[in-house]
PDB file of C-alpha atoms and ligand atoms in Angstrom:
ATOM      1  CA  MET A   1      96.054  84.179 101.339  1.00 50.00           C
ATOM      2  CA  SER A   2      96.230  86.767 104.381  1.00 67.00           C
ATOM      3  CA  ARG A   3      92.766  88.038 104.955  1.00 76.00           C
ATOM      4  CA  ALA A   4      91.557  87.610 108.058  1.00 81.00           C
ATOM      5  CA  GLY A   5      88.134  86.740 109.162  1.00 83.00           C
ATOM      6  CA  LEU A   6      85.120  89.035 110.743  1.00 83.00           C
ATOM      7  CA  ASP A   7      85.979  86.996 113.985  1.00 84.00           C
ATOM      8  CA  LYS A   8      89.426  88.965 113.781  1.00 85.00           C
ATOM      9  CA  GLN A   9      91.074  85.808 114.834  1.00 89.00           C
ATOM     10  CA  PRO A  10      94.555  88.067 116.237  1.00 92.00           C
ATOM     11  CA  ARG A  11      96.957  85.461 114.720  1.00 91.00           C
ATOM     12  CA  GLU A  12      95.307  86.054 111.372  1.00 91.00           C
ATOM     13  CA  VAL A  13      95.347  89.983 111.517  1.00 91.00           C
ATOM     14  CA  ALA A  14      98.404  90.098 112.454  1.00 93.00           C
ATOM     15  CA  ALA A  15      99.768  87.815 109.730  1.00 91.00           C
ATOM     16  CA  MET A  16      97.262  89.984 106.955  1.00 89.00           C
ATOM     17  CA  PHE A  17      99.711  93.190 108.038  1.00 91.00           C
ATOM     18  CA  ASP A  18     103.289  91.609 107.705  1.00 93.00           C
ATOM     19  CA  ALA A  19     101.901  90.618 104.642  1.00 88.00           C
ATOM     20  CA  VAL A  20     100.576  93.992 103.657  1.00 88.00           C
ATOM     21  CA  ALA A  21     103.293  96.165 105.333  1.00 91.00           C
ATOM     22  CA  ARG A  22     105.861  96.784 102.853  1.00 89.00           C
ATOM     23  CA  ARG A  23     103.677  98.549 100.493  1.00 88.00           C
ATOM     24  CA  TYR A  24     101.684  99.335 103.156  1.00 87.00           C
ATOM     25  CA  ASP A  25     102.041 103.554 103.275  1.00 88.00           C
ATOM     26  CA  LEU A  26     101.955 103.928  99.259  1.00 86.00           C
ATOM     27  CA  THR A  27      98.472 101.782  99.150  1.00 82.00           C
ATOM     28  CA  ASN A  28      96.798 103.979 102.484  1.00 84.00           C
ATOM     29  CA  ASP A  29      97.864 106.923  99.460  1.00 83.00           C
ATOM     30  CA  VAL A  30      96.549 105.597  96.537  1.00 79.00           C
ATOM     31  CA  LEU A  31      93.672 103.855  98.064  1.00 79.00           C
ATOM     32  CA  SER A  32      91.919 107.255  99.537  1.00 81.00           C
ATOM     33  CA  ALA A  33      93.079 109.311  96.843  1.00 78.00           C
ATOM     34  CA  GLY A  34      95.235 111.221  99.148  1.00 82.00           C
ATOM     35  CA  GLN A  35      93.065 112.233 102.066  1.00 89.00           C
ATOM     36  CA  ALA A  36      94.644 110.034 104.235  1.00 91.00           C
ATOM     37  CA  ARG A  37      97.342 112.612 105.171  1.00 90.00           C
ATOM     38  CA  ARG A  38      94.173 115.201 105.803  1.00 93.00           C
ATOM     39  CA  TRP A  39      92.845 112.386 108.062  1.00 95.00           C
ATOM     40  CA  ARG A  40      96.119 112.433 110.072  1.00 95.00           C
ATOM     41  CA  ARG A  41      96.667 116.257 110.310  1.00 95.00           C
ATOM     42  CA  GLN A  42      93.472 116.313 112.314  1.00 97.00           C
ATOM     43  CA  VAL A  43      94.454 113.540 114.496  1.00 98.00           C
ATOM     44  CA  ALA A  44      97.563 115.457 115.175  1.00 97.00           C
ATOM     45  CA  ARG A  45      94.572 118.602 116.057  1.00 97.00           C
ATOM     46  CA  THR A  46      92.633 116.771 117.971  1.00 98.00           C
ATOM     47  CA  VAL A  47      95.261 115.248 119.992  1.00 98.00           C
ATOM     48  CA  ALA A  48      97.094 118.219 120.799  1.00 98.00           C
ATOM     49  CA  ALA A  49     100.227 116.689 122.138  1.00 98.00           C
ATOM     50  CA  ARG A  50     102.251 119.369 124.397  1.00 97.00           C
ATOM     51  CA  PRO A  51     105.754 119.175 124.490  1.00 97.00           C
ATOM     52  CA  GLY A  52     106.880 116.527 126.752  1.00 95.00           C
ATOM     53  CA  GLU A  53     103.348 114.809 126.980  1.00 98.00           C
ATOM     54  CA  ARG A  54     103.351 110.850 126.936  1.00 98.00           C
ATOM     55  CA  VAL A  55     101.242 109.906 123.994  1.00 98.00           C
ATOM     56  CA  LEU A  56     100.553 106.000 123.156  1.00 98.00           C
ATOM     57  CA  ASP A  57      99.953 105.270 119.448  1.00 98.00           C
ATOM     58  CA  LEU A  58      98.389 102.062 119.583  1.00 98.00           C
ATOM     59  CA  ALA A  59      98.410  99.866 116.371  1.00 98.00           C
ATOM     60  CA  ALA A  60     101.103 102.391 115.114  1.00 98.00           C
ATOM     61  CA  GLY A  61     101.563 100.116 112.449  1.00 97.00           C
ATOM     62  CA  THR A  62     104.626 101.710 110.330  1.00 97.00           C
ATOM     63  CA  GLY A  63     105.111 104.715 112.623  1.00 97.00           C
ATOM     64  CA  THR A  64     103.476 106.823 109.793  1.00 96.00           C
ATOM     65  CA  SER A  65     100.305 107.762 112.683  1.00 96.00           C
ATOM     66  CA  SER A  66     103.344 108.402 115.532  1.00 98.00           C
ATOM     67  CA  VAL A  67     104.879 110.729 113.655  1.00 97.00           C
ATOM     68  CA  PRO A  68     102.722 114.200 114.250  1.00 96.00           C
ATOM     69  CA  PHE A  69     103.234 113.509 117.946  1.00 97.00           C
ATOM     70  CA  ARG A  70     107.008 113.385 117.584  1.00 97.00           C
ATOM     71  CA  ASP A  71     107.199 116.239 116.002  1.00 96.00           C
ATOM     72  CA  ALA A  72     105.281 117.961 118.403  1.00 96.00           C
ATOM     73  CA  GLY A  73     107.712 117.814 120.967  1.00 97.00           C
ATOM     74  CA  ALA A  74     105.701 114.766 122.728  1.00 98.00           C
ATOM     75  CA  TYR A  75     107.463 111.738 123.495  1.00 98.00           C
ATOM     76  CA  VAL A  76     105.407 109.431 121.441  1.00 98.00           C
ATOM     77  CA  GLN A  77     104.882 105.103 121.928  1.00 98.00           C
ATOM     78  CA  PRO A  78     104.074 103.617 119.143  1.00 98.00           C
ATOM     79  CA  VAL A  79     102.905  99.586 120.023  1.00 98.00           C
ATOM     80  CA  ASP A  80     101.635  97.293 117.058  1.00 98.00           C
ATOM     81  CA  PHE A  81     101.466  93.284 117.232  1.00 97.00           C
ATOM     82  CA  SER A  82     102.387  92.686 113.391  1.00 97.00           C
ATOM     83  CA  LEU A  83     106.250  91.931 113.625  1.00 97.00           C
ATOM     84  CA  GLY A  84     106.040  92.664 110.082  1.00 96.00           C
ATOM     85  CA  MET A  85     104.558  96.247 110.399  1.00 96.00           C
ATOM     86  CA  LEU A  86     107.472  97.130 112.998  1.00 98.00           C
ATOM     87  CA  ARG A  87     110.122  95.954 111.100  1.00 97.00           C
ATOM     88  CA  THR A  88     108.911  98.064 108.209  1.00 97.00           C
ATOM     89  CA  GLY A  89     108.205 101.257 111.117  1.00 97.00           C
ATOM     90  CA  ARG A  90     112.140 100.377 112.292  1.00 97.00           C
ATOM     91  CA  LYS A  91     113.775 101.044 108.980  1.00 97.00           C
ATOM     92  CA  ARG A  92     111.705 103.978 107.943  1.00 96.00           C
ATOM     93  CA  LEU A  93     111.722 105.819 111.314  1.00 97.00           C
ATOM     94  CA  PRO A  94     114.534 104.085 113.123  1.00 97.00           C
ATOM     95  CA  SER A  95     114.299 107.236 115.780  1.00 96.00           C
ATOM     96  CA  LEU A  96     110.906 106.336 117.127  1.00 98.00           C
ATOM     97  CA  PRO A  97     110.859 103.665 120.211  1.00 98.00           C
ATOM     98  CA  PHE A  98     109.039 100.959 118.226  1.00 98.00           C
ATOM     99  CA  CYS A  99     107.434  98.549 120.537  1.00 97.00           C
ATOM    100  CA  ALA A 100     105.894  95.105 120.259  1.00 97.00           C
ATOM    101  CA  GLY A 101     102.372  94.405 122.346  1.00 97.00           C
ATOM    102  CA  ASP A 102      99.034  93.449 122.094  1.00 97.00           C
ATOM    103  CA  ALA A 103      95.728  96.356 122.509  1.00 98.00           C
ATOM    104  CA  LEU A 104      94.397  93.916 125.024  1.00 97.00           C
ATOM    105  CA  ALA A 105      96.969  93.395 127.400  1.00 97.00           C
ATOM    106  CA  LEU A 106      99.790  96.407 126.933  1.00 98.00           C
ATOM    107  CA  PRO A 107     103.003  96.564 128.905  1.00 97.00           C
ATOM    108  CA  PHE A 108     102.341  99.496 130.320  1.00 98.00           C
ATOM    109  CA  ALA A 109     101.672 100.925 134.133  1.00 98.00           C
ATOM    110  CA  ASP A 110      98.212 102.234 134.817  1.00 98.00           C
ATOM    111  CA  ALA A 111      97.835 106.328 134.637  1.00 98.00           C
ATOM    112  CA  SER A 112     101.450 106.375 132.367  1.00 98.00           C
ATOM    113  CA  PHE A 113     100.181 108.715 129.723  1.00 98.00           C
ATOM    114  CA  ASP A 114      98.610 111.610 128.950  1.00 98.00           C
ATOM    115  CA  ALA A 115      96.951 110.870 125.231  1.00 98.00           C
ATOM    116  CA  VAL A 116      95.806 107.409 123.976  1.00 98.00           C
ATOM    117  CA  THR A 117      95.211 106.914 120.624  1.00 98.00           C
ATOM    118  CA  ILE A 118      94.863 104.989 117.613  1.00 98.00           C
ATOM    119  CA  SER A 119      94.451 105.204 114.025  1.00 97.00           C
ATOM    120  CA  PHE A 120      92.712 102.367 111.671  1.00 95.00           C
ATOM    121  CA  GLY A 121      93.741  99.809 114.504  1.00 96.00           C
ATOM    122  CA  LEU A 122      90.078  99.441 116.736  1.00 97.00           C
ATOM    123  CA  ARG A 123      88.252  97.882 113.773  1.00 96.00           C
ATOM    124  CA  ASN A 124      90.826  95.186 114.191  1.00 95.00           C
ATOM    125  CA  VAL A 125      90.759  94.185 117.469  1.00 96.00           C
ATOM    126  CA  ARG A 126      88.872  91.107 118.198  1.00 95.00           C
ATOM    127  CA  ASP A 127      87.019  93.025 121.612  1.00 97.00           C
ATOM    128  CA  THR A 128      86.673  96.639 121.074  1.00 98.00           C
ATOM    129  CA  GLY A 129      85.333  97.386 124.274  1.00 98.00           C
ATOM    130  CA  ALA A 130      88.137  95.057 126.315  1.00 98.00           C
ATOM    131  CA  ALA A 131      90.952  97.458 123.852  1.00 98.00           C
ATOM    132  CA  LEU A 132      88.906 100.573 125.286  1.00 98.00           C
ATOM    133  CA  ALA A 133      88.897  99.737 128.652  1.00 98.00           C
ATOM    134  CA  GLU A 134      92.258  98.509 128.354  1.00 98.00           C
ATOM    135  CA  MET A 135      93.602 101.993 126.683  1.00 98.00           C
ATOM    136  CA  ALA A 136      91.629 103.604 129.772  1.00 98.00           C
ATOM    137  CA  ARG A 137      93.498 101.484 131.824  1.00 98.00           C
ATOM    138  CA  VAL A 138      97.336 102.940 130.886  1.00 98.00           C
ATOM    139  CA  ALA A 139      95.536 106.824 130.079  1.00 98.00           C
ATOM    140  CA  ARG A 140      95.794 109.445 133.308  1.00 97.00           C
ATOM    141  CA  PRO A 141      93.203 110.883 135.179  1.00 96.00           C
ATOM    142  CA  ASP A 142      91.807 112.893 132.592  1.00 96.00           C
ATOM    143  CA  GLY A 143      93.883 111.855 130.254  1.00 98.00           C
ATOM    144  CA  ARG A 144      92.594 112.049 126.325  1.00 98.00           C
ATOM    145  CA  LEU A 145      91.332 109.038 123.883  1.00 98.00           C
ATOM    146  CA  VAL A 146      91.352 110.082 120.757  1.00 98.00           C
ATOM    147  CA  VAL A 147      90.581 107.226 117.592  1.00 98.00           C
ATOM    148  CA  CYS A 148      90.639 107.806 113.985  1.00 97.00           C
ATOM    149  CA  GLU A 149      88.353 105.155 111.870  1.00 97.00           C
ATOM    150  CA  PHE A 150      86.540 104.683 109.404  1.00 94.00           C
ATOM    151  CA  SER A 151      82.847 105.231 109.848  1.00 95.00           C
ATOM    152  CA  HIS A 152      79.908 105.883 107.866  1.00 94.00           C
ATOM    153  CA  PRO A 153      78.949 108.676 105.281  1.00 94.00           C
ATOM    154  CA  VAL A 154      76.202 110.404 106.830  1.00 93.00           C
ATOM    155  CA  TRP A 155      74.477 111.597 103.469  1.00 92.00           C
ATOM    156  CA  ARG A 156      72.897 108.470 102.088  1.00 88.00           C
ATOM    157  CA  PRO A 157      73.342 109.114  98.647  1.00 89.00           C
ATOM    158  CA  VAL A 158      77.234 109.402  99.392  1.00 88.00           C
ATOM    159  CA  ARG A 159      77.392 106.309 101.433  1.00 89.00           C
ATOM    160  CA  THR A 160      75.338 104.081  98.266  1.00 90.00           C
ATOM    161  CA  VAL A 161      78.473 105.257  95.686  1.00 89.00           C
ATOM    162  CA  TYR A 162      81.285 104.408  99.097  1.00 88.00           C
ATOM    163  CA  VAL A 163      79.210 100.849  99.711  1.00 85.00           C
ATOM    164  CA  ASN A 164      80.109 100.665  96.550  1.00 86.00           C
ATOM    165  CA  TYR A 165      83.523 101.891  96.036  1.00 84.00           C
ATOM    166  CA  LEU A 166      84.285  99.743  99.056  1.00 83.00           C
ATOM    167  CA  MET A 167      83.120  96.623  97.631  1.00 82.00           C
ATOM    168  CA  ARG A 168      83.779  96.756  94.389  1.00 83.00           C
ATOM    169  CA  ALA A 169      86.371  99.025  93.187  1.00 83.00           C
ATOM    170  CA  LEU A 170      88.361  99.081  96.508  1.00 81.00           C
ATOM    171  CA  PRO A 171      89.485  95.308  95.783  1.00 79.00           C
ATOM    172  CA  LYS A 172      90.401  95.748  91.954  1.00 81.00           C
ATOM    173  CA  VAL A 173      92.741  98.891  92.929  1.00 80.00           C
ATOM    174  CA  ALA A 174      94.367  96.783  95.695  1.00 78.00           C
ATOM    175  CA  ALA A 175      95.119  94.654  93.230  1.00 80.00           C
ATOM    176  CA  ALA A 176      97.344  96.521  91.674  1.00 80.00           C
ATOM    177  CA  VAL A 177      99.155  98.926  94.270  1.00 75.00           C
ATOM    178  CA  SER A 178      99.398  96.283  97.332  1.00 73.00           C
ATOM    179  CA  SER A 179     101.669  93.743  98.233  1.00 69.00           C
ATOM    180  CA  ASP A 180      98.491  91.360  99.185  1.00 76.00           C
ATOM    181  CA  PRO A 181      95.465  93.024  97.386  1.00 72.00           C
ATOM    182  CA  ASP A 182      93.035  89.658  99.045  1.00 77.00           C
ATOM    183  CA  SER A 183      93.460  91.823 102.579  1.00 78.00           C
ATOM    184  CA  TYR A 184      91.531  94.429 101.307  1.00 78.00           C
ATOM    185  CA  VAL A 185      88.366  92.486 100.793  1.00 83.00           C
ATOM    186  CA  TYR A 186      88.591  91.982 104.548  1.00 83.00           C
ATOM    187  CA  LEU A 187      89.118  96.044 104.803  1.00 85.00           C
ATOM    188  CA  ALA A 188      85.596  96.333 102.811  1.00 85.00           C
ATOM    189  CA  GLU A 189      83.956  94.040 104.812  1.00 87.00           C
ATOM    190  CA  SER A 190      84.976  95.364 108.485  1.00 90.00           C
ATOM    191  CA  ILE A 191      84.003  99.014 107.262  1.00 91.00           C
ATOM    192  CA  ARG A 192      80.882  98.058 106.419  1.00 89.00           C
ATOM    193  CA  ALA A 193      80.048  95.933 110.027  1.00 92.00           C
ATOM    194  CA  TRP A 194      81.887  98.058 111.820  1.00 95.00           C
ATOM    195  CA  PRO A 195      79.857 100.562 114.651  1.00 97.00           C
ATOM    196  CA  ASP A 196      78.233 103.877 113.539  1.00 96.00           C
ATOM    197  CA  GLN A 197      79.386 106.853 115.105  1.00 98.00           C
ATOM    198  CA  SER A 198      77.062 106.818 117.667  1.00 98.00           C
ATOM    199  CA  ALA A 199      77.221 103.192 118.551  1.00 98.00           C
ATOM    200  CA  LEU A 200      81.114 103.864 118.588  1.00 98.00           C
ATOM    201  CA  ALA A 201      80.787 106.667 120.922  1.00 98.00           C
ATOM    202  CA  ALA A 202      78.177 104.741 123.581  1.00 98.00           C
ATOM    203  CA  LEU A 203      80.852 101.871 123.677  1.00 98.00           C
ATOM    204  CA  ILE A 204      83.439 104.233 124.757  1.00 98.00           C
ATOM    205  CA  GLN A 205      81.502 105.832 127.066  1.00 98.00           C
ATOM    206  CA  ASP A 206      80.807 102.633 128.741  1.00 98.00           C
ATOM    207  CA  HIS A 207      84.259 101.345 128.995  1.00 98.00           C
ATOM    208  CA  GLY A 208      85.917 103.606 131.077  1.00 98.00           C
ATOM    209  CA  TRP A 209      85.728 106.786 129.342  1.00 98.00           C
ATOM    210  CA  GLN A 210      83.659 110.117 129.813  1.00 98.00           C
ATOM    211  CA  ARG A 211      82.254 112.807 127.356  1.00 98.00           C
ATOM    212  CA  ALA A 212      82.668 111.020 124.065  1.00 98.00           C
ATOM    213  CA  GLY A 213      82.053 113.120 120.610  1.00 98.00           C
ATOM    214  CA  TRP A 214      82.748 112.912 117.529  1.00 98.00           C
ATOM    215  CA  GLN A 215      83.745 114.820 114.190  1.00 98.00           C
ATOM    216  CA  ASN A 216      83.074 113.994 110.542  1.00 97.00           C
ATOM    217  CA  LEU A 217      86.031 113.632 108.596  1.00 96.00           C
ATOM    218  CA  SER A 218      85.460 113.623 104.572  1.00 92.00           C
ATOM    219  CA  GLY A 219      81.299 113.561 105.316  1.00 93.00           C
ATOM    220  CA  GLY A 220      81.951 110.563 108.056  1.00 95.00           C
ATOM    221  CA  ILE A 221      83.955 108.380 105.688  1.00 93.00           C
ATOM    222  CA  VAL A 222      86.392 108.154 108.598  1.00 96.00           C
ATOM    223  CA  ALA A 223      85.400 109.784 112.156  1.00 98.00           C
ATOM    224  CA  LEU A 224      87.397 111.213 115.147  1.00 98.00           C
ATOM    225  CA  HIS A 225      86.194 110.191 118.354  1.00 98.00           C
ATOM    226  CA  HIS A 226      87.475 112.250 120.973  1.00 98.00           C
ATOM    227  CA  ALA A 227      86.909 111.123 125.079  1.00 98.00           C
ATOM    228  CA  ARG A 228      88.532 111.699 128.552  1.00 98.00           C
ATOM    229  CA  ARG A 229      89.594 109.156 130.663  1.00 98.00           C
ATOM    230  CA  ALA A 230      85.992 108.469 133.342  1.00 93.00           C
ATOM    231  CA  ASP A 231      87.413 109.087 137.376  1.00 82.00           C
ATOM    232  CA  SER A 232      86.865 105.702 137.900  1.00 64.00           C
ATOM    233  CA  GLY A 233      89.470 104.850 135.270  1.00 45.00           C
TER     234      GLY A 233
HETATM  235  C1  LIG B   1      95.642  99.665 109.085  1.00 51.28           C
HETATM  236  S1  LIG B   1      96.931  99.535 110.290  1.00 51.28           S
HETATM  237  C2  LIG B   1      96.697 101.132 111.339  1.00 51.28           C
HETATM  238  C3  LIG B   1      98.460 101.357 111.475  1.00 51.28           C
HETATM  239  C4  LIG B   1      98.773 103.396 111.582  1.00 51.28           C
HETATM  240  N1  LIG B   1      97.805 103.031 112.848  1.00 51.28           N
HETATM  241  C5  LIG B   1      98.415 104.128 110.653  1.00 51.28           C
HETATM  242  O1  LIG B   1      97.278 105.042 111.082  1.00 51.28           O
HETATM  243  O2  LIG B   1      98.176 103.780 109.623  1.00 51.28           O
HETATM  244  C6  LIG B   1      96.459  98.608 111.590  1.00 51.28           C
HETATM  245  C7  LIG B   1      97.301  98.322 112.793  1.00 51.28           C
HETATM  246  O3  LIG B   1      96.750  97.950 113.818  1.00 51.28           O
HETATM  247  C8  LIG B   1      97.452  96.672 113.881  1.00 51.28           C
HETATM  248  N2  LIG B   1      96.649  95.635 115.401  1.00 51.28           N
HETATM  249  C9  LIG B   1      95.385  95.438 114.902  1.00 51.28           C
HETATM  250  N3  LIG B   1      94.880  94.446 116.027  1.00 51.28           N
HETATM  251  C10 LIG B   1      96.014  94.420 117.220  1.00 51.28           C
HETATM  252  C11 LIG B   1      96.157  94.722 118.305  1.00 51.28           C
HETATM  253  N4  LIG B   1      95.717  93.675 119.087  1.00 51.28           N
HETATM  254  N5  LIG B   1      97.463  94.748 119.024  1.00 51.28           N
HETATM  255  C12 LIG B   1      98.339  95.650 118.715  1.00 51.28           C
HETATM  256  N6  LIG B   1      98.288  95.750 117.195  1.00 51.28           N
HETATM  257  C13 LIG B   1      97.246  95.420 116.426  1.00 51.28           C
HETATM  258  C14 LIG B   1      97.714  95.560 112.783  1.00 51.28           C
HETATM  259  O4  LIG B   1      98.854  95.066 113.083  1.00 51.28           O
HETATM  260  C15 LIG B   1      97.795  96.681 112.046  1.00 51.28           C
HETATM  261  O5  LIG B   1      99.400  97.327 111.980  1.00 51.28           O
END
């Protein structure tokens, strides 16, 4: 079993993703009932990468989240600390320059990216504030931040149904498709414990970013937070 705990020990988190890497993308499509593709298109629109720009895709996993930036003509740098996810990514997308690295100590110079983005990764990092500050360090002045993460449905009836899906159905569906279904119990628990939309925006503002806002997707099941690097970094 390779399920991480809510204290998000980096070794456990990396091992958990190593174990799901092989069937990660398939499981995503099944568990999100295809919504994941729609969410990714919206991330790409929000980052709005232009040809020649440098985009850091942090916690890029198998690289699926990096592809839209490459397709937009930007230089995309996928980074992840699970060697299993990176290996699967290299096989699937050999043209992407995958790089091993930890969100809390990025192997890049200050102000080296026009945009920094992280999809379904920030929730798994042990210290959310420290990761946001590290992302601000590597972003250029006025550089863009886009965080795509599971959030909290805004309409109460949807919230009730969704929490039931997370806690009861999702682990069962995962058992049918994932290479390590137990890790999907962690997924459900970590989504429930994650800050809501306004709390995450406040955290972003407190760690080197300004003009933080968000857009709810699928009624708030996912939120896209966006911000600009604050002048003081
Ligand atoms: C759910 S996957 C998301 C992958 C990809 N961004 C996507 O949208 O499909 C989360 C990824 O975050 C990575 N991760 C978690 N904590 C990390 C950290 N501290 N540094 C780098 N990567 C991390 C995991 O290894 C995993 O590949």
